[in-house]
Structure formats: C-alpha cells, structure tokens
Short mmCIF file of C-alpha atoms in Angstrom, two decimals:
data_model
loop_
_atom_site.label_atom_id
_atom_site.label_comp_id
_atom_site.label_asym_id
_atom_site.label_seq_id
_atom_site.Cartn_x
_atom_site.Cartn_y
_atom_site.Cartn_z
CA UNK A 29 65.12 150.10 8.01
CA UNK A 30 62.34 150.00 5.39
CA UNK A 31 64.27 148.02 2.78
CA UNK A 32 62.92 144.83 4.40
CA UNK A 33 64.15 141.67 2.60
CA UNK A 34 66.22 143.80 0.21
CA UNK A 35 68.45 145.01 3.04
CA UNK A 36 67.20 145.25 6.62
CA UNK A 37 66.03 141.61 6.86
CA UNK A 38 68.75 140.05 4.69
CA UNK A 39 70.38 138.39 7.69
CA UNK A 40 67.30 136.16 8.06
CA UNK A 41 68.11 134.43 4.78
CA UNK A 42 71.74 133.69 5.66
CA UNK A 43 73.31 130.68 7.37
CA UNK A 44 73.85 131.64 11.03
CA UNK A 45 77.04 129.53 11.04
CA UNK A 46 78.65 131.97 8.61
CA UNK A 47 80.20 135.37 9.29
CA UNK A 48 77.96 137.11 6.74
CA UNK A 49 74.89 136.35 8.87
CA UNK A 50 76.37 138.20 11.84
CA UNK A 51 77.61 141.08 9.69
CA UNK A 52 74.16 141.62 8.19
CA UNK A 53 72.54 141.14 11.59
CA UNK A 54 74.88 143.74 13.14
CA UNK A 55 73.96 146.29 10.45
CA UNK A 56 70.22 145.70 10.99
CA UNK A 57 70.49 146.20 14.76
CA UNK A 58 72.69 149.27 14.28
CA UNK A 59 70.13 151.13 12.14
CA UNK A 60 67.43 150.72 14.80
CA UNK A 61 68.79 153.92 16.35
CA UNK A 62 67.22 156.06 13.59
CA UNK A 63 64.05 157.19 15.38
CA UNK A 64 65.69 157.55 18.84
CA UNK A 65 68.33 159.82 17.29
CA UNK A 66 65.65 161.97 15.67
CA UNK A 67 63.86 162.39 18.99
CA UNK A 68 67.13 163.06 20.86
CA UNK A 69 67.80 165.95 18.46
CA UNK A 70 64.26 167.22 19.10
CA UNK A 71 64.92 167.25 22.84
CA UNK A 72 68.25 169.03 22.35
CA UNK A 73 66.57 171.73 20.23
CA UNK A 74 63.18 172.19 21.92
CA UNK A 75 63.97 171.99 25.64
CA UNK A 76 66.07 175.17 25.49
CA UNK A 77 63.33 177.23 23.85
CA UNK A 78 61.00 179.39 25.90
CA UNK A 79 57.48 178.75 24.61
CA UNK A 80 54.11 179.07 26.26
CA UNK A 81 51.46 176.38 26.14
CA UNK A 82 49.54 178.73 23.84
CA UNK A 83 52.49 178.83 21.42
CA UNK A 84 52.66 175.03 21.33
CA UNK A 85 48.93 174.68 20.59
CA UNK A 86 48.69 177.57 18.13
CA UNK A 87 51.98 177.05 16.26
CA UNK A 88 53.79 173.73 16.72
CA UNK A 89 50.89 171.29 16.93
CA UNK A 90 48.84 172.84 14.06
CA UNK A 91 52.01 172.85 11.92
CA UNK A 92 52.62 169.16 12.62
CA UNK A 93 48.94 168.33 11.98
CA UNK A 94 49.12 170.16 8.64
CA UNK A 95 52.25 168.20 7.69
CA UNK A 96 50.53 164.93 8.63
CA UNK A 97 47.44 165.77 6.54
CA UNK A 98 49.35 167.03 3.47
CA UNK A 99 51.84 164.17 3.25
CA UNK A 100 49.24 161.52 4.09
CA UNK A 101 47.14 162.93 1.25
CA UNK A 102 50.12 162.75 -1.13
CA UNK A 103 50.72 159.14 -0.04
CA UNK A 104 47.02 158.35 -0.52
CA UNK A 105 47.04 159.77 -4.06
CA UNK A 106 50.19 157.81 -4.87
CA UNK A 107 48.65 154.55 -3.63
CA UNK A 108 45.48 155.14 -5.66
CA UNK A 109 47.56 155.78 -8.78
CA UNK A 110 49.72 152.69 -8.26
CA UNK A 111 47.12 150.12 -7.23
CA UNK A 112 43.90 151.24 -8.95
CA UNK A 113 45.12 153.42 -11.81
CA UNK A 114 42.36 155.87 -10.88
CA UNK A 115 42.53 158.81 -8.51
CA UNK A 116 39.57 161.18 -8.47
CA UNK A 117 36.86 158.54 -8.94
CA UNK A 118 38.23 156.60 -5.97
CA UNK A 119 39.02 159.59 -3.77
CA UNK A 120 36.81 160.24 -0.76
CA UNK A 121 37.74 163.17 1.48
CA UNK A 122 35.56 161.84 4.28
CA UNK A 123 37.19 158.41 4.19
CA UNK A 124 40.61 160.03 3.98
CA UNK A 125 40.16 162.03 7.19
CA UNK A 126 38.56 159.10 9.01
CA UNK A 127 41.50 156.92 8.01
CA UNK A 128 44.26 159.28 9.15
CA UNK A 129 42.31 159.83 12.38
CA UNK A 130 42.20 156.12 13.17
CA UNK A 131 45.43 154.80 11.58
CA UNK A 132 48.57 155.57 9.56
CA UNK A 133 47.86 153.08 6.78
CA UNK A 134 48.61 155.52 3.93
CA UNK A 135 52.26 155.70 4.97
CA UNK A 136 53.53 153.31 7.64
CA UNK A 137 56.43 155.60 8.56
CA UNK A 138 54.06 158.33 9.75
CA UNK A 139 53.36 156.57 13.07
CA UNK A 140 56.14 158.84 14.31
CA UNK A 141 54.11 162.00 13.57
CA UNK A 142 51.25 160.83 15.80
CA UNK A 143 53.67 160.13 18.63
CA UNK A 144 55.44 163.43 18.04
CA UNK A 145 52.17 165.37 18.36
CA UNK A 146 51.56 163.65 21.70
CA UNK A 147 55.15 164.55 22.67
CA UNK A 148 54.43 168.22 21.90
CA UNK A 149 51.37 168.10 24.17
CA UNK A 150 53.53 167.24 27.20
CA UNK A 151 56.51 169.36 26.11
CA UNK A 152 56.13 171.98 28.91
CA UNK A 153 56.36 169.27 31.58
CA UNK A 154 59.31 167.54 29.91
CA UNK A 155 61.19 170.85 29.79
CA UNK A 156 60.94 171.16 33.56
CA UNK A 157 62.20 167.60 34.01
CA UNK A 158 65.04 168.12 31.53
CA UNK A 159 66.36 171.21 33.28
CA UNK A 160 66.58 169.26 36.54
CA UNK A 161 68.61 166.39 35.08
CA UNK A 162 72.08 165.87 36.52
CA UNK A 163 74.66 163.16 35.93
CA UNK A 164 73.25 160.81 38.57
CA UNK A 165 69.66 161.11 37.33
CA UNK A 166 70.74 160.65 33.71
CA UNK A 167 72.68 157.51 34.65
CA UNK A 168 69.58 156.21 36.47
CA UNK A 169 67.41 157.01 33.43
CA UNK A 170 69.72 155.01 31.16
CA UNK A 171 69.88 152.05 33.56
CA UNK A 172 66.08 152.05 34.02
CA UNK A 173 65.51 152.17 30.27
CA UNK A 174 68.02 149.37 29.70
CA UNK A 175 66.37 147.23 32.38
CA UNK A 176 62.99 147.65 30.70
CA UNK A 177 64.43 146.92 27.24
CA UNK A 178 66.32 143.74 28.20
CA UNK A 179 63.57 142.45 30.50
CA UNK A 180 62.03 140.26 27.72
CA UNK A 181 65.39 138.55 27.21
CA UNK A 182 65.77 137.61 30.88
CA UNK A 183 62.15 136.54 31.12
CA UNK A 184 62.65 134.14 28.24
CA UNK A 185 65.99 132.80 29.50
CA UNK A 186 64.62 132.16 32.99
CA UNK A 187 61.13 130.81 32.29
CA UNK A 188 60.62 130.87 28.49
CA UNK A 189 57.93 133.52 29.05
CA UNK A 190 55.90 131.38 31.48
CA UNK A 191 56.12 134.10 34.12
CA UNK A 192 55.76 137.63 32.76
CA UNK A 193 55.32 140.70 34.94
CA UNK A 194 51.93 142.38 34.93
CA UNK A 195 51.95 144.80 31.98
CA UNK A 196 51.20 147.85 34.14
CA UNK A 197 54.69 147.47 35.66
CA UNK A 198 56.41 147.86 32.31
CA UNK A 199 56.25 151.26 30.55
CA UNK A 200 55.54 150.96 26.85
CA UNK A 201 58.17 151.54 24.15
CA UNK A 202 56.33 154.69 23.06
CA UNK A 203 57.02 156.23 26.49
CA UNK A 204 60.71 155.47 26.08
CA UNK A 205 60.78 156.92 22.57
CA UNK A 206 59.12 160.24 23.36
CA UNK A 207 60.17 160.78 26.99
CA UNK A 208 63.53 159.09 27.64
CA UNK A 209 65.26 159.91 24.35
CA UNK A 210 64.38 163.65 24.25
CA UNK A 211 65.65 163.99 27.83
CA UNK A 212 68.89 162.21 26.95
CA UNK A 213 69.32 164.34 23.82
CA UNK A 214 69.00 167.50 25.91
CA UNK A 215 71.47 166.24 28.54
CA UNK A 216 74.20 164.98 26.17
CA UNK A 217 73.91 168.04 23.93
CA UNK A 218 74.86 170.35 26.82
CA UNK A 219 78.36 168.88 26.97
CA UNK A 220 80.88 170.06 24.36
CA UNK A 221 84.12 168.64 25.74
CA UNK A 222 83.83 164.98 24.76
CA UNK A 223 87.28 163.37 24.56
CA UNK A 224 88.74 160.61 22.42
CA UNK A 225 88.58 158.40 25.51
CA UNK A 226 84.82 159.06 25.81
CA UNK A 227 84.34 158.06 22.19
CA UNK A 228 86.36 154.86 22.61
CA UNK A 229 84.42 153.84 25.72
CA UNK A 230 81.01 154.44 24.12
CA UNK A 231 82.00 152.76 20.84
CA UNK A 232 83.26 149.69 22.70
CA UNK A 233 80.08 149.51 24.75
CA UNK A 234 78.03 150.01 21.57
CA UNK A 235 79.69 147.13 19.69
CA UNK A 236 79.30 144.80 22.69
CA UNK A 237 75.61 145.60 23.21
CA UNK A 238 74.77 145.34 19.49
CA UNK A 239 76.33 141.88 19.44
CA UNK A 240 74.35 140.93 22.56
CA UNK A 241 71.16 142.01 20.78
CA UNK A 242 72.13 139.94 17.74
CA UNK A 243 72.83 136.89 19.90
CA UNK A 244 69.55 137.30 21.81
CA UNK A 245 67.58 137.63 18.55
CA UNK A 246 69.39 134.62 17.03
CA UNK A 247 68.94 132.48 20.15
CA UNK A 248 65.18 132.79 20.34
CA UNK A 249 64.22 133.27 16.71
CA UNK A 250 66.71 130.92 15.05
CA UNK A 251 68.32 128.55 17.56
CA UNK A 252 65.02 127.93 19.37
CA UNK A 253 63.22 127.79 16.03
CA UNK A 254 60.49 130.31 16.87
CA UNK A 255 61.00 132.27 13.64
CA UNK A 256 61.69 135.96 13.06
CA UNK A 257 58.13 137.10 13.73
CA UNK A 258 57.71 140.88 13.52
CA UNK A 259 57.01 142.03 17.09
CA UNK A 260 59.32 139.45 18.65
CA UNK A 261 62.12 140.42 16.28
CA UNK A 262 61.68 144.13 16.98
CA UNK A 263 61.79 143.64 20.76
CA UNK A 264 65.03 141.69 20.69
CA UNK A 265 66.78 143.86 18.09
CA UNK A 266 65.95 147.00 20.09
CA UNK A 267 67.17 145.64 23.44
CA UNK A 268 70.20 147.93 23.65
CA UNK A 269 69.21 150.69 21.21
CA UNK A 270 69.64 153.32 23.91
CA UNK A 271 73.39 152.67 24.03
CA UNK A 272 73.63 152.79 20.24
CA UNK A 273 71.66 156.05 20.01
CA UNK A 274 73.75 157.77 22.69
CA UNK A 275 76.98 156.60 21.04
CA UNK A 276 76.01 157.90 17.59
CA UNK A 277 74.76 161.19 19.08
CA UNK A 278 78.01 161.77 21.00
CA UNK A 279 80.21 160.73 18.06
CA UNK A 280 78.44 163.09 15.65
CA UNK A 281 78.73 165.93 18.17
CA UNK A 282 82.41 165.15 18.78
CA UNK A 283 83.41 164.98 15.11
CA UNK A 284 81.26 167.93 14.01
CA UNK A 285 83.02 170.07 16.65
CA UNK A 286 86.35 169.04 15.10
CA UNK A 287 85.35 170.28 11.64
CA UNK A 288 86.91 173.67 10.89
CA UNK A 289 86.21 173.95 7.16
CA UNK A 290 83.32 176.39 6.61
CA UNK A 291 82.04 174.63 3.47
CA UNK A 292 81.94 171.23 5.19
CA UNK A 293 80.17 172.75 8.19
CA UNK A 294 77.57 174.25 5.85
CA UNK A 295 77.02 170.89 4.15
CA UNK A 296 76.45 169.28 7.58
CA UNK A 297 73.99 172.05 8.50
CA UNK A 298 72.11 171.68 5.19
CA UNK A 299 71.81 167.91 5.59
CA UNK A 300 70.61 168.37 9.17
CA UNK A 301 67.96 170.87 8.05
CA UNK A 302 66.72 168.43 5.40
CA UNK A 303 66.37 165.26 7.49
CA UNK A 304 62.73 165.82 8.43
CA UNK A 305 61.79 166.41 4.80
CA UNK A 306 63.69 163.29 3.74
CA UNK A 307 61.81 161.32 6.41
CA UNK A 308 58.45 162.57 5.10
CA UNK A 309 59.35 161.75 1.50
CA UNK A 310 61.33 158.50 1.72
CA UNK A 311 58.43 156.02 1.56
CA UNK A 312 56.77 158.07 -1.20
CA UNK A 313 60.04 157.89 -3.16
CA UNK A 314 60.45 154.15 -2.47
CA UNK A 315 57.00 153.49 -3.99
CA UNK A 316 57.85 155.16 -7.31
CA UNK A 317 57.88 152.51 -10.07
CA UNK A 318 61.37 153.36 -11.35
CA UNK A 319 62.88 152.51 -7.94
CA UNK A 320 62.22 148.83 -8.67
CA UNK A 321 64.94 148.99 -11.31
CA UNK A 322 67.49 148.72 -8.49
CA UNK A 323 66.36 145.19 -7.73
CA UNK A 324 66.02 144.23 -11.42
CA UNK A 325 69.61 145.37 -12.11
CA UNK A 326 70.81 143.65 -8.95
CA UNK A 327 69.27 140.32 -9.97
CA UNK A 328 70.34 140.57 -13.60
CA UNK A 329 73.97 141.36 -12.72
CA UNK A 330 73.96 139.15 -9.61
CA UNK A 331 75.20 141.99 -7.41
CA UNK A 332 75.56 141.81 -3.63
CA UNK A 333 72.15 142.35 -2.04
CA UNK A 334 73.37 144.30 1.00
CA UNK A 335 75.55 146.62 -1.08
CA UNK A 336 72.64 147.30 -3.44
CA UNK A 337 70.37 147.86 -0.45
CA UNK A 338 72.78 150.52 0.83
CA UNK A 339 73.08 152.15 -2.62
CA UNK A 340 69.28 152.15 -2.88
CA UNK A 341 68.97 153.81 0.55
CA UNK A 342 71.59 156.41 -0.41
CA UNK A 343 69.70 157.22 -3.63
CA UNK A 344 66.43 157.62 -1.72
CA UNK A 345 68.27 159.93 0.68
CA UNK A 346 69.75 162.03 -2.16
CA UNK A 347 66.43 162.32 -4.02
CA UNK A 348 64.69 163.30 -0.77
CA UNK A 349 67.42 165.84 -0.02
CA UNK A 350 67.17 167.45 -3.47
CA UNK A 351 63.36 167.68 -3.32
CA UNK A 352 63.50 169.13 0.20
CA UNK A 353 66.17 171.67 -0.75
CA UNK A 354 64.26 172.80 -3.86
CA UNK A 355 60.97 173.02 -1.93
CA UNK A 356 62.65 175.08 0.80
CA UNK A 357 64.11 177.45 -1.81
CA UNK A 358 60.73 177.90 -3.50
CA UNK A 359 58.94 178.52 -0.19
CA UNK A 360 61.62 181.01 0.90
CA UNK A 361 61.39 182.89 -2.42
CA UNK A 362 57.59 183.09 -2.27
CA UNK A 363 57.72 184.27 1.35
CA UNK A 364 60.28 186.96 0.49
CA UNK A 365 58.14 188.15 -2.42
CA UNK A 366 55.09 188.39 -0.17
CA UNK A 367 57.05 190.26 2.50
CA UNK A 368 58.23 192.76 -0.11
#
C-alpha cells in the first residue's frame, strides 16, 4: 500500500484499454483490506477477554501510548539523520511531544495507533454489542456498511455530486474501521465449520466487488478526466473493502484449520505474532538508504515494476519479521533473567 508509484499506484500510469491496467488496478484495490483485517483480528482476540475498565486504562492504553511514543521517536531520529544529517542539535523534546500530540507526521502509517487508542477507550461497550450479534444483525451490519461505502458512487452517477446528503447522516470511515470491522472479526471468528462452498461464494463475490471498485474508480478518475486525486481515489477504491476483508479473513481461517503439520502451524503462529512489529517497522525500513537500490536495479535491468514492487514489499516484510523476532527473544531473555 505504501509503495506508491513503485507498486500501489502503478495502474495510474498504464493505458486503461490494456489488460495490464486492470490487473494492476485489481491488485491495488485488493490490498486495501490490510487495515480492516488487522482490526478484525483485534476484535476476534479482544472481545472474548474479560477485562475491567481499570485494566484497559492501566495496561492496554498506556502500553499503546508507549509504543506510539517510542516508535515515533525512532522515526523522528531517522528523519533528522536522513534530511538534515544532524540529530542532537536539531532535536527538541518539547516539539517532539507537541507534534505527536497534534499529528502523525513522523510516520504516516501511525494514524492507526491513534485510532486504535480511541478503539480501546470504547472497548467495554463494543464487547457488549459483539456478544449480542447474531446472523441477522451481522448481515444488517454488512449491508449498512456497504451502503455507506458505495454511497459516493451512486451520488456521482445520479447527480455528479450536485446533491450530497448532509454529512451528519453519513458515519465517517474511522467509525467503520474501528467499530464495524472489530465486530465482524469477532462474529466470523466464532465459526469454525466453513465449507468449500462458503469459500467459493465469498471468493466469487470478492472478485466481482473488486472489479466494480476498479470500474468506479476508472469511470470517475480516468474516463471523466477528474484525475486520481488522493481522497477521491481512496473513497472509490475502498467501496467494497468490507467484502474483501471478510473473504480474506474466512479463507485464512479455513485454510489454517486444514493445516495439520506442526511445523507449518508454528510458522503461521510466529508470523501472526510478528505482524504488529512489522507494521511498526515497515516505514522505518522503507526509509533506509539501501532500500533505494531496489529501484536502481529495476531501472538498470529494466525489470517489471509490479514484480519488483512485490519483491520489495516481501523484503521489507522479512526484515521487519527478523527484527521483531530478535527483539522478542531479547526481551524474553531479559525478563526471564529478572524473574530469576
């Protein structure tokens, strides 16, 4: 998602009359499910835990605030080193704390941490809602979320945005991210008997809705000549993300339940335990000077841009995984030594 013109936005530079445009476009829409999936997993894990409000405010929220401060500081130091060549002479602790209080400019991916802290604040209420969800209410939640997501498309098709509903009628995307997706994660995680038929139905629906999102994005941004402006592009590409996120969630659950090999199961568990660390580190890794060699090699050898973008993303993932695994081992060792 953060590879921009080196991967995620490659479709914008292709001829929309050619198949490669739609292939690249499909991939870009598909990966929009990253954050929803993360929050669905959070709902599946947290809504079953019995925690008091005191526990949330004395353990979970302070831990998340500490993570935000530490990794924002690391990002800040990295930016100072890259862009000014100086660190300590330019460093201001006061400015640092004022900046992370008012924005996430040190690391653009950390917007999620701010939203997640707000999510933790309302966690006790969401747990009560989650435990009352049944099939009918879940279906209604999906339909309501879809209606809100595709509303901009219909508004444009009908009136070209001349008549837009008063904003108070439309819940914001942040509400969907940190309310709808955790509830859906909790609901779909409870079921363990997904069938091949279920997978086929969801995959078919997923492919259809991703293509609809691609067509909607192409129609307004390309065919109508309005350009792939950031917010407009994001709205249209995310129109059916809820279907994509549910499909991926169910498929992973289905196939992981089929795995019998102990070693493979352990690898899956280790990767799952490392995803949050990889998320915290990925932009920091992407900013490292040696990572630019990917694009230099690509241009020199005239390699496929999308393939190199995927290899680049995989390398960032592996580096993040290794750092996270090593850090976890060190922390565990130190904790064991202290406990002894």
